[in-house]
Amino acid sequence: MRQTEAFIRTKREAPKDEQSVNAKLLARGGYVDKLTSGVYTFLPLGLRVLRKIEHIIREEMNAIGGVELLMPALHPKELWEETGRWKSVDDLYKIKDRQEREFALGPTHEEVITDILRKRTLSYKDLPFYLYQIQTKFRDELRAKSGLLRGREFLMKDLYSFHASEEDRKKYYETVKKAYIKIFKRCGLSPIVAEASGGSFSKESSHEFQVRTPGGEDIVVFCAKCDWAKNVEIAGKKAGEPCPSCTHLLKEDKSIEVGNTFTLGTKFSEAMKAFFVAKDGRNKPIVMGCYGIGLGRLMGAAVVVNHDEKGIVWPHEIAPFDVHIILLQSKDAKTQKRIAGEAEKLYHKLQGLSAVLWDDRDVSAGEKFADADLIGAYRRIVISEKTLDAGKVEVKRRDSNKARFVSTRSILNQEL
Ligand code: ATP
Ligand code: MG
């Protein structure tokens, strides 16, 4: 993509009303635009990263048998009354239509998915199955000051699993945990898995995937020796106390919760009468689990963990571009024409191999380099009169200080 056509508008200064690192850098890099607190537009550059995160999540969900569907955001009040959550969920957005009918803007979809199941006859032979969506959620968050980490409107991947037995659910729960670790790793993050309470969903076990970083809103207390970890809010343990599992002294860190896995059991299926016909011919409530990942929060966390003073350093798999070509202008018109011609040739060739952004703007080298660092594409290729005279281009990864000179021929042979 040519930068002059890509609608990329970077900013030297972060917007005054943004406090968090992710929001500042994403706004400066031209990734997002804030409409109001907790509500963001993903600009073309931001959408590229979001799509890559979506792609990774889809791949890993499909790999564990997930089947995708898309549920509505507008939920009738009556459905939420059936589970008691119309009253008990504090951050539920409630709206009224012209005929005084009330609706919730969905913050999560247990009610809707359970409604789909109860309308169908299911036998034990149909179970288990796993349904997921990537869909917009709404939550009336009080503290929406953390950019993409806490939206009031945000994208979530929510997976729901349906089983004939608790034993089967438990097995799948472990499968999902492994898939989550893969997803986060592919996005450049290594969260620890912390035990948590079930929140408004369930009293049974649930886990939070916590990325340890000073930019986090949560605090996680953990053991550096074994894998014991809990959110400090509920742990009843503090740093310096012995680990309940191995007695090593516990530590505390700020953290970002990028994902959550919940045991639902039969809470929703009993409340909403979603049954299956068991082997013995009797009706039994379906055993359920649910599993969420916030896509925007994941993107924000990737920025918090991977940046330097110049801008974002995207992990390879979610970088908006693999290659950022930077053409250094020459004062001599003839030379300029020659290097522009070479840059264009390289651009067209590379396009077939990877995602390429070409800085074809008529601005200073300094401005081009500053923007390239801010945007944070995976690697930068600099073409100038000097490099071309040597039959080479300069290649530098955003996460490294070392530049290499590579012959144009090997670049075209994919030897990056
Ligand atoms: P938190 O305690 O941080 O508010 P939560 O426990 O309410 O999170 P869940 O209901 O488990 O979150 O939602 C599943 C996932 O959705 C979370 O792990 C997180 O990645 C994401 N998420 C939740 N709330 C938000 C939000 N306001 N903005 C962006 N992502 C969110
Ligand atoms: Mg919440």
Short mmCIF file of N, CA, C and O in Angstrom, two decimals, residues 1-6 8 10 12 321 323-329 336 339-340 343-344 347 356-373 375 380-383:
data_model
loop_
_atom_site.label_atom_id
_atom_site.label_comp_id
_atom_site.label_asym_id
_atom_site.label_seq_id
_atom_site.Cartn_x
_atom_site.Cartn_y
_atom_site.Cartn_z
N MET A 1 0.84 -1.19 0.00
CA MET A 1 0.00 0.00 0.00
C MET A 1 0.88 1.24 0.00
O MET A 1 1.89 1.29 0.69
N ARG A 2 0.48 2.22 -0.81
CA ARG A 2 1.23 3.47 -0.85
C ARG A 2 0.78 4.34 0.31
O ARG A 2 -0.41 4.51 0.53
N GLN A 3 1.75 4.90 1.02
CA GLN A 3 1.40 5.68 2.21
C GLN A 3 0.55 6.90 1.87
O GLN A 3 -0.29 7.31 2.66
N THR A 4 0.76 7.44 0.65
CA THR A 4 -0.04 8.62 0.26
C THR A 4 -1.51 8.25 0.06
O THR A 4 -2.37 9.12 0.01
N GLU A 5 -1.80 6.96 -0.06
CA GLU A 5 -3.19 6.56 -0.30
C GLU A 5 -3.79 5.78 0.87
O GLU A 5 -4.90 5.27 0.77
N ALA A 6 -3.02 5.62 1.96
CA ALA A 6 -3.43 4.68 3.01
C ALA A 6 -4.21 5.31 4.15
O ALA A 6 -4.60 4.64 5.09
N ILE A 8 -3.13 7.26 6.49
CA ILE A 8 -2.36 7.16 7.73
C ILE A 8 -1.98 8.58 8.13
O ILE A 8 -1.28 9.27 7.40
N THR A 10 -0.28 10.36 11.22
CA THR A 10 0.36 10.25 12.53
C THR A 10 0.34 11.62 13.22
O THR A 10 0.12 12.64 12.57
N ARG A 12 2.46 14.07 16.19
CA ARG A 12 3.66 14.25 17.02
C ARG A 12 3.31 14.13 18.49
O ARG A 12 4.06 13.62 19.30
N PHE A 321 2.04 -4.19 8.88
CA PHE A 321 2.82 -4.44 7.66
C PHE A 321 4.08 -5.21 8.03
O PHE A 321 4.67 -4.98 9.08
N VAL A 323 6.70 -5.18 5.88
CA VAL A 323 7.79 -4.37 5.36
C VAL A 323 7.33 -2.92 5.16
O VAL A 323 6.23 -2.68 4.63
N HIS A 324 8.13 -1.99 5.61
CA HIS A 324 7.87 -0.57 5.36
C HIS A 324 9.02 -0.05 4.49
O HIS A 324 10.16 0.03 4.95
N ILE A 325 8.72 0.25 3.24
CA ILE A 325 9.77 0.73 2.33
C ILE A 325 9.91 2.25 2.46
O ILE A 325 8.91 2.97 2.37
N ILE A 326 11.12 2.66 2.70
CA ILE A 326 11.36 4.11 2.81
C ILE A 326 12.34 4.55 1.75
O ILE A 326 13.46 4.03 1.64
N LEU A 327 11.87 5.48 0.97
CA LEU A 327 12.67 5.98 -0.14
C LEU A 327 13.27 7.32 0.27
O LEU A 327 12.54 8.22 0.67
N LEU A 328 14.60 7.41 0.23
CA LEU A 328 15.22 8.70 0.56
C LEU A 328 15.40 9.52 -0.71
O LEU A 328 15.98 9.04 -1.69
N GLN A 329 14.89 10.73 -0.67
CA GLN A 329 14.91 11.59 -1.85
C GLN A 329 16.34 12.03 -2.19
O GLN A 329 17.19 12.15 -1.31
N GLN A 336 16.96 10.95 -8.57
CA GLN A 336 15.68 10.77 -7.89
C GLN A 336 14.78 9.83 -8.69
O GLN A 336 14.15 8.93 -8.15
N ILE A 339 16.06 6.19 -8.33
CA ILE A 339 15.77 5.46 -7.08
C ILE A 339 14.26 5.27 -6.90
O ILE A 339 13.83 4.24 -6.39
N ALA A 340 13.48 6.24 -7.38
CA ALA A 340 12.02 6.07 -7.27
C ALA A 340 11.59 4.87 -8.12
O ALA A 340 10.73 4.08 -7.70
N ALA A 343 12.57 1.74 -6.30
CA ALA A 343 11.69 1.54 -5.13
C ALA A 343 10.35 0.98 -5.59
O ALA A 343 9.81 0.06 -4.98
N GLU A 344 9.86 1.51 -6.68
CA GLU A 344 8.55 1.06 -7.18
C GLU A 344 8.62 -0.41 -7.61
O GLU A 344 7.72 -1.20 -7.35
N TYR A 347 8.73 -2.51 -4.57
CA TYR A 347 7.41 -2.47 -3.95
C TYR A 347 6.47 -3.47 -4.62
O TYR A 347 5.82 -4.28 -3.96
N VAL A 356 3.11 -4.90 2.41
CA VAL A 356 4.11 -3.85 2.26
C VAL A 356 3.48 -2.46 2.30
O VAL A 356 2.47 -2.21 1.65
N LEU A 357 4.09 -1.59 3.06
CA LEU A 357 3.72 -0.18 3.05
C LEU A 357 4.88 0.57 2.43
O LEU A 357 6.04 0.37 2.80
N TRP A 358 4.59 1.43 1.47
CA TRP A 358 5.65 2.19 0.79
C TRP A 358 5.47 3.66 1.11
O TRP A 358 4.45 4.26 0.75
N ASP A 359 6.47 4.23 1.81
CA ASP A 359 6.40 5.65 2.12
C ASP A 359 6.81 6.45 0.88
O ASP A 359 7.98 6.73 0.66
N ASP A 360 5.81 6.78 0.07
CA ASP A 360 6.06 7.51 -1.18
C ASP A 360 5.77 9.00 -1.01
O ASP A 360 5.57 9.72 -1.98
N ARG A 361 5.73 9.46 0.24
CA ARG A 361 5.42 10.88 0.48
C ARG A 361 6.63 11.77 0.17
O ARG A 361 7.77 11.33 0.28
N ASP A 362 6.33 12.99 -0.15
CA ASP A 362 7.37 13.96 -0.43
C ASP A 362 7.68 14.72 0.86
O ASP A 362 7.34 15.88 1.00
N VAL A 363 8.27 14.02 1.82
CA VAL A 363 8.62 14.66 3.11
C VAL A 363 10.06 14.30 3.45
O VAL A 363 10.67 13.45 2.79
N SER A 364 10.57 14.92 4.51
CA SER A 364 11.99 14.73 4.84
C SER A 364 12.27 13.31 5.33
O SER A 364 11.36 12.61 5.81
N ALA A 365 13.55 12.91 5.23
CA ALA A 365 13.95 11.59 5.71
C ALA A 365 13.65 11.47 7.20
O ALA A 365 13.15 10.43 7.67
N GLY A 366 13.89 12.54 7.95
CA GLY A 366 13.65 12.53 9.39
C GLY A 366 12.20 12.21 9.70
O GLY A 366 11.90 11.39 10.59
N GLU A 367 11.30 12.84 8.96
CA GLU A 367 9.88 12.61 9.18
C GLU A 367 9.49 11.17 8.84
O GLU A 367 8.71 10.52 9.54
N LYS A 368 10.08 10.66 7.77
CA LYS A 368 9.79 9.28 7.37
C LYS A 368 10.26 8.28 8.43
O LYS A 368 9.53 7.36 8.80
N PHE A 369 11.47 8.49 8.93
CA PHE A 369 11.99 7.57 9.95
C PHE A 369 11.17 7.65 11.24
O PHE A 369 10.88 6.63 11.86
N ALA A 370 10.84 8.88 11.65
CA ALA A 370 10.07 9.05 12.90
C ALA A 370 8.72 8.35 12.76
O ALA A 370 8.27 7.65 13.67
N ASP A 371 8.07 8.51 11.63
CA ASP A 371 6.77 7.86 11.42
C ASP A 371 6.90 6.34 11.36
O ASP A 371 6.05 5.62 11.88
N ALA A 372 7.97 5.87 10.72
CA ALA A 372 8.16 4.41 10.62
C ALA A 372 8.34 3.82 12.02
O ALA A 372 7.76 2.77 12.32
N ASP A 373 9.09 4.51 12.88
CA ASP A 373 9.28 4.01 14.25
C ASP A 373 7.98 4.05 15.03
O ASP A 373 7.69 3.15 15.82
N ILE A 375 4.86 3.95 13.81
CA ILE A 375 3.91 2.96 13.26
C ILE A 375 4.33 1.55 13.65
O ILE A 375 3.50 0.71 14.00
N ARG A 380 11.93 -2.46 8.23
CA ARG A 380 12.04 -1.25 7.41
C ARG A 380 13.08 -1.54 6.34
O ARG A 380 14.13 -2.12 6.61
N ILE A 381 12.77 -1.14 5.10
CA ILE A 381 13.77 -1.24 4.04
C ILE A 381 14.03 0.17 3.53
O ILE A 381 13.10 0.85 3.08
N VAL A 382 15.27 0.62 3.61
CA VAL A 382 15.60 1.97 3.15
C VAL A 382 16.30 1.87 1.80
O VAL A 382 17.26 1.12 1.63
N ILE A 383 15.79 2.66 0.85
CA ILE A 383 16.41 2.72 -0.48
C ILE A 383 16.88 4.15 -0.71
O ILE A 383 16.10 5.09 -0.56
#
